[in-house]
Amino acid sequence: MIRVERIKRDLEALAQFTATPGKGITRMAFTPEERRARDYLAGEMKAAGLEVYTDAAGNLFGRRPGKNPKAAVVMVGSHIDSVQNGGRFDGAAGVVAAVEIARALQELGKETVHPIEVVVMTEEEGSRFGAGLYGSRAMTGEGISPEELTNTFDDEGISNGEAMKAFGLDPDKIRQAVRPAGTVKAFLELHIEQGPILEAAGFKIGIVESIIGLRTIQVVIYGSADHAGTTPMDMRRDALVGASKIVSQVPSLIQKLGENTVATVGILQVKPGCANIVPAEVKFTIDLRASDNEIIEKAAAKLKKMVAEICSPLNLEYSWEELLAVQPVATGVEIANIVEGVAVQKGIDTMRMQSGAGHDAMVMAKLCPIGLLFVPSKNGKSHCPEEWSDYEDIALGADLYLETILTLANGQGPQGD
Ligand code: HGY
Ligand code: MN
Ligand code: MN
């Protein structure tokens, strides 16, 4: 059975693997702290009787064989990479729940028809290389191109591909991570809500019905570096004046597009970045989200037009690059109804809801039916050291998924055998 003390132990152990101890979790993809977290989880997976392996994208798997080795896999998991100074539950809660489900299956001793795979996805957040959802994108469709890995860089100028090589992976082989259609029966993800809805409504379990669409855009404004003391105000091409005008207009432009539409400028880098130099270049990102892809398209077009209109009179140039674009996704009713049925049997109330956060499940939806289950976030806080979810809620979610996985792995539910 699912044991909350093991979930607590695992999450406390993973929280030690951070580059910013005492200031939240900073665990970027392919870093020493992520390596230590992976090693810890690989050890727990092995102890739970799983066959541990890593795919060409760096996704870490623990496989529990089924009676029919050729049957499609029932996959469950999430990510352990984090944002800068983030919380200890974002992603990790779903990975730890998946490992605990594997332990419970081992103790139950029940063999299933379908193989089951616990997965730790590579770089979901995009905190290091900008795009994100790497592990799931590498598994679906045409996967990720080796060119994307050589052309995306972290703040130190290390490319994703170089970081992968240093981690023992071969970026040229990343397309080997693609899972052919029909080889994954379902993907289940347990995640913290990262918002206030469940706590305010008094529910312990949220069954997600749709996941918001998202687009990550990188804008660079180009002006010219000049001496701050000798350059008259009307002779400057100040990139930061242009960027500031643009950033300050984002909220009013977005608010007109509907309540579920949000946009955030979370990164702003000024170069050369000295007090006595007129800024020559400003790079910033726009994280744009809406539940309707047409609204995302409309918002992106309006934002780009606004950038051009502000830059032109200031004699500034700009570049506009889409780092990531993922459509809104409906999670489908099959798995949601199985989870709800298990909850009803156990006398657990659940509520249906939308996710304003992006998750690997939204990408895996291209490959197979998905399930996304939320547990409450204290005060709705996330992506910050204050992030908290109760271990008992995570255990409750894991228990619902244990029954759901047994149902799916024994041939019921979507796509049958
Ligand atoms: O940004 C998100 O929605 C997720 O935390 N990656
Ligand atoms: Mn996150
Ligand atoms: Mn997450």
Coordinates of C-alpha atoms and ligand atoms in Angstrom, one line a residue:
M1 CA 0.0 0.0 0.0
I2 CA 1.0 3.7 -0.4
R3 CA 2.9 4.8 2.6
V4 CA 3.1 8.6 3.3
E5 CA 6.3 8.3 5.4
R6 CA 8.2 7.1 2.3
I7 CA 6.8 9.9 0.2
K8 CA 7.9 12.4 2.9
R9 CA 11.4 10.8 3.1
D10 CA 11.9 10.9 -0.6
L11 CA 10.8 14.6 -1.0
E12 CA 13.0 15.6 2.0
A13 CA 15.9 13.8 0.4
L14 CA 15.4 15.4 -3.0
A15 CA 15.1 18.8 -1.4
Q16 CA 18.8 18.5 -0.4
F17 CA 19.8 18.5 -4.1
T18 CA 19.7 22.2 -4.8
A19 CA 22.3 24.8 -5.9
T20 CA 20.7 27.3 -3.5
P21 CA 20.4 25.7 -0.1
G22 CA 18.2 27.7 2.2
K23 CA 16.8 29.7 -0.7
G24 CA 14.5 27.2 -2.3
I25 CA 15.1 24.5 -5.0
T26 CA 17.4 25.4 -7.9
R27 CA 18.0 22.1 -9.8
M28 CA 18.6 22.8 -13.5
A29 CA 18.8 20.1 -16.1
F30 CA 22.1 18.2 -16.5
T31 CA 23.7 19.9 -13.4
P32 CA 25.5 18.1 -10.5
E33 CA 22.5 18.6 -8.2
E34 CA 20.2 17.1 -10.8
R35 CA 22.6 14.2 -11.2
R36 CA 22.5 13.5 -7.4
A37 CA 18.7 13.6 -7.5
R38 CA 18.6 11.2 -10.4
D39 CA 21.0 8.9 -8.6
Y40 CA 18.8 8.9 -5.5
L41 CA 15.7 8.1 -7.6
A42 CA 17.5 5.4 -9.6
G43 CA 18.4 3.7 -6.3
E44 CA 14.8 3.9 -5.1
M45 CA 13.5 2.5 -8.4
K46 CA 16.0 -0.4 -8.3
A47 CA 14.9 -1.1 -4.6
A48 CA 11.3 -1.2 -5.9
G49 CA 12.3 -3.9 -8.3
L50 CA 12.3 -1.7 -11.4
E51 CA 14.7 -2.1 -14.4
V52 CA 16.3 1.3 -14.6
Y53 CA 17.5 2.9 -17.8
T54 CA 17.9 6.4 -19.5
D55 CA 16.7 7.1 -23.0
A56 CA 18.5 9.2 -25.6
A57 CA 16.9 12.4 -24.3
G58 CA 18.0 11.8 -20.7
N59 CA 14.6 10.7 -19.5
L60 CA 15.2 8.4 -16.5
F61 CA 12.9 5.3 -16.5
G62 CA 12.1 2.5 -14.1
R63 CA 10.4 -0.4 -15.9
R64 CA 8.2 -3.0 -14.3
P65 CA 7.8 -5.8 -16.9
G66 CA 4.3 -7.0 -17.8
K67 CA 3.1 -10.5 -18.7
N68 CA 3.0 -9.3 -22.3
P69 CA 6.3 -7.6 -22.9
K70 CA 5.1 -6.3 -26.3
A71 CA 2.0 -4.6 -24.8
A72 CA 1.9 -0.8 -24.7
V73 CA 3.4 0.8 -21.6
V74 CA 1.4 2.5 -18.9
M75 CA 3.7 5.4 -18.0
V76 CA 3.5 7.5 -14.8
G77 CA 5.8 10.3 -13.6
S78 CA 6.8 14.0 -13.9
H79 CA 10.0 16.1 -13.7
I80 CA 12.6 17.0 -11.1
D81 CA 14.2 19.9 -12.7
S82 CA 13.2 23.2 -11.2
V83 CA 12.8 26.9 -11.7
Q84 CA 15.4 29.3 -10.1
N85 CA 14.8 29.3 -6.3
G86 CA 11.6 27.3 -6.7
G87 CA 9.7 24.9 -4.5
R88 CA 10.4 21.3 -3.4
F89 CA 7.1 19.9 -4.7
D90 CA 6.8 21.1 -8.3
G91 CA 7.4 18.0 -10.4
A92 CA 9.1 16.1 -7.6
A93 CA 5.7 15.3 -6.0
G94 CA 4.7 13.4 -9.1
V95 CA 8.0 11.6 -9.5
V96 CA 8.0 10.5 -5.8
A97 CA 4.3 9.4 -6.1
A98 CA 5.2 7.3 -9.1
V99 CA 8.1 5.6 -7.3
E100 CA 5.9 4.9 -4.3
I101 CA 3.3 3.3 -6.6
A102 CA 6.1 1.0 -7.9
R103 CA 6.9 0.1 -4.3
A104 CA 3.2 -0.7 -3.6
L105 CA 3.0 -2.8 -6.7
Q106 CA 6.1 -4.7 -5.7
E107 CA 4.6 -5.3 -2.2
L108 CA 1.2 -6.3 -3.7
G109 CA 3.1 -8.8 -5.9
K110 CA 0.5 -8.4 -8.6
E111 CA 1.7 -9.0 -12.2
T112 CA 0.0 -6.8 -14.8
V113 CA -0.5 -7.5 -18.5
H114 CA 1.1 -4.3 -19.6
P115 CA 4.5 -3.1 -18.6
I116 CA 4.5 -0.1 -16.3
E117 CA 7.2 2.7 -16.5
V118 CA 8.0 5.3 -13.9
V119 CA 9.5 8.3 -15.7
V120 CA 11.6 11.3 -14.6
M121 CA 11.3 13.7 -17.5
T122 CA 14.2 15.8 -18.7
E123 CA 14.1 19.6 -18.4
E124 CA 10.3 20.3 -18.2
E125 CA 10.8 23.9 -16.9
G126 CA 13.1 25.2 -19.6
S127 CA 14.9 27.2 -16.8
R128 CA 18.3 26.4 -18.2
F129 CA 17.8 26.3 -22.0
G130 CA 14.7 28.4 -22.5
A131 CA 12.2 26.1 -24.2
G132 CA 11.2 23.3 -21.8
L133 CA 9.2 20.1 -22.0
Y134 CA 12.3 18.5 -23.5
G135 CA 11.8 15.0 -22.2
S136 CA 8.2 14.7 -23.3
R137 CA 8.8 16.5 -26.6
A138 CA 11.7 14.1 -27.3
M139 CA 9.3 11.2 -27.0
T140 CA 6.5 12.4 -29.2
G141 CA 6.0 13.1 -32.9
E142 CA 9.3 13.8 -34.7
G143 CA 10.9 14.4 -31.4
I144 CA 13.6 17.1 -30.9
S145 CA 16.1 17.8 -33.6
P146 CA 19.9 17.7 -32.8
E147 CA 20.0 21.3 -34.2
E148 CA 17.6 22.6 -31.5
L149 CA 20.1 21.2 -28.9
T150 CA 23.1 22.9 -30.5
N151 CA 21.2 26.2 -30.9
T152 CA 19.9 26.6 -27.4
F153 CA 22.3 28.0 -24.7
D154 CA 22.2 28.6 -21.0
D155 CA 23.4 31.9 -19.4
E156 CA 27.0 30.6 -19.4
G157 CA 26.8 30.0 -23.2
I158 CA 26.8 26.2 -22.8
S159 CA 24.5 24.6 -25.4
N160 CA 21.9 22.0 -24.5
G161 CA 23.9 19.5 -26.6
E162 CA 27.2 20.2 -24.8
A163 CA 25.4 19.8 -21.4
M164 CA 24.0 16.5 -22.5
K165 CA 27.4 15.3 -23.7
A166 CA 28.9 16.3 -20.3
F167 CA 26.1 14.3 -18.7
G168 CA 27.0 11.2 -20.8
L169 CA 24.4 11.5 -23.5
D170 CA 24.8 11.9 -27.3
P171 CA 22.6 14.7 -28.6
D172 CA 23.0 13.4 -32.1
K173 CA 21.0 10.4 -31.1
I174 CA 18.1 12.3 -29.4
R175 CA 15.6 11.1 -32.0
Q176 CA 16.0 7.6 -30.7
A177 CA 13.9 8.7 -27.7
V178 CA 10.8 8.9 -29.9
R179 CA 8.1 6.4 -28.9
P180 CA 6.3 5.0 -31.9
A181 CA 2.6 5.5 -32.0
G182 CA 0.7 2.8 -30.0
T183 CA 3.7 1.9 -27.8
V184 CA 2.4 4.0 -24.8
K185 CA -1.1 3.1 -23.6
A186 CA -1.4 6.0 -21.2
F187 CA 0.6 8.7 -19.4
L188 CA -0.4 9.7 -15.9
E189 CA 1.0 12.7 -14.0
L190 CA 0.3 13.8 -10.4
H191 CA 1.3 17.4 -9.8
I192 CA 0.8 20.1 -7.3
E193 CA -1.9 22.6 -8.4
Q194 CA 0.3 25.7 -8.1
G195 CA -2.7 27.8 -7.6
P196 CA -5.4 28.5 -5.0
I197 CA -8.5 26.7 -6.3
L198 CA -8.4 23.3 -4.6
E199 CA -7.5 24.8 -1.2
A200 CA -10.2 27.5 -1.5
A201 CA -12.9 24.9 -2.5
G202 CA -11.8 22.4 0.2
F203 CA -10.9 19.6 -2.1
K204 CA -7.8 17.3 -1.8
I205 CA -7.9 16.0 -5.4
G206 CA -8.4 17.9 -8.7
I207 CA -9.0 16.0 -11.9
V208 CA -7.7 18.2 -14.7
E209 CA -9.9 18.3 -17.8
S210 CA -7.9 20.8 -19.8
I211 CA -4.4 22.4 -19.9
I212 CA -3.8 25.9 -21.0
G213 CA -1.8 26.6 -24.2
L214 CA 1.5 28.3 -23.9
R215 CA 4.0 30.2 -26.0
T216 CA 7.5 31.4 -24.9
I217 CA 8.8 34.3 -26.9
Q218 CA 12.3 35.8 -26.7
V219 CA 12.6 39.4 -27.8
V220 CA 15.9 41.3 -28.2
I221 CA 16.0 45.1 -28.6
Y222 CA 19.1 46.5 -30.3
G223 CA 20.2 50.1 -29.7
S224 CA 23.8 51.3 -29.4
A225 CA 26.2 51.6 -26.5
D226 CA 27.3 55.2 -25.8
H227 CA 28.9 57.1 -23.0
A228 CA 26.3 58.0 -20.3
G229 CA 27.9 61.4 -19.7
T230 CA 28.7 62.7 -23.1
T231 CA 25.9 61.5 -25.2
P232 CA 23.0 64.1 -25.5
M233 CA 19.5 62.6 -24.7
D234 CA 18.3 63.2 -28.3
M235 CA 21.3 61.3 -29.8
R236 CA 20.8 58.1 -28.0
R237 CA 19.6 54.7 -29.1
D238 CA 18.7 53.4 -25.7
A239 CA 17.6 49.7 -25.9
L240 CA 16.4 49.7 -22.3
V241 CA 14.1 52.8 -22.8
G242 CA 12.5 50.8 -25.7
A243 CA 12.2 47.6 -23.7
S244 CA 10.7 49.3 -20.7
K245 CA 8.0 50.9 -22.8
I246 CA 7.2 47.5 -24.3
V247 CA 7.2 45.6 -21.0
S248 CA 5.0 48.3 -19.3
Q249 CA 2.3 47.9 -22.1
V250 CA 2.1 44.1 -21.9
P251 CA -0.5 43.9 -19.1
S252 CA -3.0 46.4 -20.6
L253 CA -2.7 44.8 -24.1
I254 CA -3.3 41.3 -22.6
Q255 CA -6.1 42.2 -20.2
K256 CA -8.3 43.1 -23.2
L257 CA -8.1 39.5 -24.5
G258 CA -10.1 37.6 -21.9
E259 CA -9.7 36.5 -18.4
N260 CA -7.8 33.3 -19.0
T261 CA -5.2 35.1 -21.0
V262 CA -2.0 35.8 -19.2
A263 CA 1.5 37.1 -20.2
T264 CA 4.6 37.5 -18.1
V265 CA 8.0 39.1 -18.7
G266 CA 10.1 37.0 -16.3
I267 CA 13.6 37.5 -17.7
L268 CA 15.2 40.9 -18.7
Q269 CA 18.9 41.1 -19.4
V270 CA 20.6 44.4 -20.1
K271 CA 24.0 44.6 -22.0
P272 CA 26.7 45.7 -21.6
G273 CA 25.1 46.4 -18.1
C274 CA 27.2 49.2 -16.6
A275 CA 25.8 52.3 -14.9
N276 CA 27.7 54.6 -17.2
I277 CA 26.9 53.0 -20.6
V278 CA 23.7 53.7 -22.5
P279 CA 22.2 50.1 -22.9
A280 CA 23.0 48.6 -26.3
E281 CA 20.9 45.5 -26.1
V282 CA 18.0 44.1 -23.9
K283 CA 16.8 40.5 -24.1
F284 CA 13.5 39.6 -22.4
T285 CA 11.0 36.8 -22.6
I286 CA 7.2 36.9 -22.8
D287 CA 5.4 33.8 -21.4
L288 CA 2.0 33.9 -23.1
R289 CA -0.9 31.6 -22.1
A290 CA -4.6 31.2 -23.0
S291 CA -7.1 28.4 -23.1
D292 CA -7.8 29.1 -26.8
N293 CA -5.0 28.9 -29.3
E294 CA -6.6 31.6 -31.5
I295 CA -6.3 34.0 -28.6
I296 CA -2.7 33.1 -28.2
E297 CA -2.1 33.8 -32.0
K298 CA -4.0 37.1 -31.7
A299 CA -2.1 38.1 -28.6
A300 CA 1.3 37.2 -30.1
A301 CA 0.4 39.3 -33.2
K302 CA -0.6 42.3 -31.2
L303 CA 2.5 42.1 -29.0
K304 CA 4.8 41.9 -32.0
K305 CA 3.0 44.9 -33.6
M306 CA 3.4 46.8 -30.4
V307 CA 7.2 46.0 -30.3
A308 CA 7.6 47.3 -33.8
E309 CA 5.6 50.5 -33.2
I310 CA 7.7 51.3 -30.1
C311 CA 11.1 50.5 -31.6
S312 CA 10.7 52.5 -34.9
P313 CA 10.5 56.1 -33.5
L314 CA 13.3 55.3 -31.1
N315 CA 15.5 54.1 -34.0
L316 CA 15.8 50.6 -32.4
E317 CA 15.9 47.2 -34.1
Y318 CA 14.5 44.1 -32.6
S319 CA 14.4 40.3 -33.0
W320 CA 11.4 38.1 -32.1
E321 CA 11.9 34.3 -31.6
E322 CA 9.4 31.7 -30.5
L323 CA 11.2 29.3 -28.2
L324 CA 8.2 27.1 -27.4
A325 CA 4.6 26.8 -28.6
V326 CA 2.3 24.2 -27.2
Q327 CA -1.5 24.1 -28.0
P328 CA -4.1 23.9 -25.3
V329 CA -5.0 20.3 -24.5
A330 CA -8.2 18.5 -23.3
T331 CA -7.1 15.6 -21.2
G332 CA -9.9 13.4 -22.4
V333 CA -12.5 11.7 -20.3
E334 CA -11.3 8.0 -20.3
I335 CA -8.7 8.2 -17.6
A336 CA -10.4 11.1 -15.7
N337 CA -13.5 8.9 -15.3
I338 CA -11.4 5.9 -14.1
V339 CA -9.7 8.1 -11.5
E340 CA -13.1 9.5 -10.4
G341 CA -14.6 6.0 -10.2
V342 CA -11.7 4.9 -7.9
A343 CA -12.2 8.0 -5.8
V344 CA -15.9 7.4 -5.4
Q345 CA -15.3 3.8 -4.3
K346 CA -12.9 5.2 -1.7
G347 CA -15.3 8.0 -0.6
I348 CA -12.9 10.7 -1.8
D349 CA -14.4 13.9 -3.2
T350 CA -12.8 15.3 -6.3
M351 CA -13.3 18.4 -8.5
R352 CA -12.8 18.8 -12.2
M353 CA -10.6 21.7 -13.2
Q354 CA -8.3 23.4 -15.8
S355 CA -4.5 23.7 -15.5
G356 CA -3.0 27.2 -15.9
A357 CA 0.4 25.6 -15.6
G358 CA 2.0 23.7 -18.4
H359 CA 2.9 20.0 -17.9
D360 CA 4.6 17.1 -19.7
A361 CA 1.1 15.6 -19.9
M362 CA 0.1 18.2 -22.4
V363 CA 2.9 17.0 -24.8
M364 CA 2.3 13.3 -24.1
A365 CA -1.3 13.8 -25.2
K366 CA 0.0 13.7 -28.7
L367 CA 1.2 10.1 -28.1
C368 CA -1.5 8.6 -25.8
P369 CA -4.5 9.2 -23.5
I370 CA -3.3 11.2 -20.5
G371 CA -4.4 11.8 -16.9
L372 CA -3.4 14.8 -14.8
L373 CA -4.3 14.9 -11.1
F374 CA -3.7 17.9 -8.8
V375 CA -3.2 18.1 -5.1
P376 CA -3.6 21.4 -3.3
S377 CA -0.9 24.1 -3.0
K378 CA -0.8 25.9 0.4
N379 CA -1.9 29.5 -0.2
G380 CA -1.8 28.7 -3.9
K381 CA 2.0 29.5 -3.9
S382 CA 4.4 27.8 -6.3
H383 CA 7.7 28.6 -8.2
C384 CA 9.0 30.0 -4.9
P385 CA 10.6 28.6 -1.7
E386 CA 7.3 28.9 0.1
E387 CA 5.7 26.3 -2.1
W388 CA 4.1 23.6 0.1
S389 CA 1.8 20.6 -0.4
D390 CA 0.8 18.1 2.3
Y391 CA 2.4 14.7 2.1
E392 CA -0.9 13.1 2.9
D393 CA -2.5 14.7 -0.1
I394 CA 0.2 13.4 -2.4
A395 CA -0.2 9.9 -0.8
L396 CA -4.0 10.2 -1.5
G397 CA -3.3 11.0 -5.1
A398 CA -0.8 8.2 -5.4
D399 CA -3.4 5.8 -4.0
L400 CA -5.9 6.8 -6.6
Y401 CA -3.3 6.4 -9.4
L402 CA -2.3 2.9 -8.0
E403 CA -5.8 1.6 -8.6
T404 CA -6.1 3.4 -11.9
I405 CA -2.8 2.0 -13.1
L406 CA -3.8 -1.5 -12.1
T407 CA -7.0 -1.1 -14.2
L408 CA -5.1 0.3 -17.2
A409 CA -2.2 -2.2 -17.0
N410 CA -4.7 -5.1 -16.9
G411 CA -6.2 -4.2 -20.2
Q412 CA -9.1 -1.9 -19.3
G413 CA -9.6 1.7 -20.2
P414 CA -8.6 3.5 -23.4
Q415 CA -6.9 1.7 -26.3
G416 CA -7.6 -1.7 -24.6
D417 CA -4.7 -4.0 -24.9
Ligands
HGY1 O1 5.6 27.1 -16.5 C1 4.8 26.1 -16.2 O2 3.6 26.2 -16.4 C2 5.5 24.9 -15.7 O3 5.8 25.1 -14.3 N1 6.6 24.5 -16.4
MN2 MN 7.0 24.5 -12.7
MN3 MN 6.0 21.3 -12.9

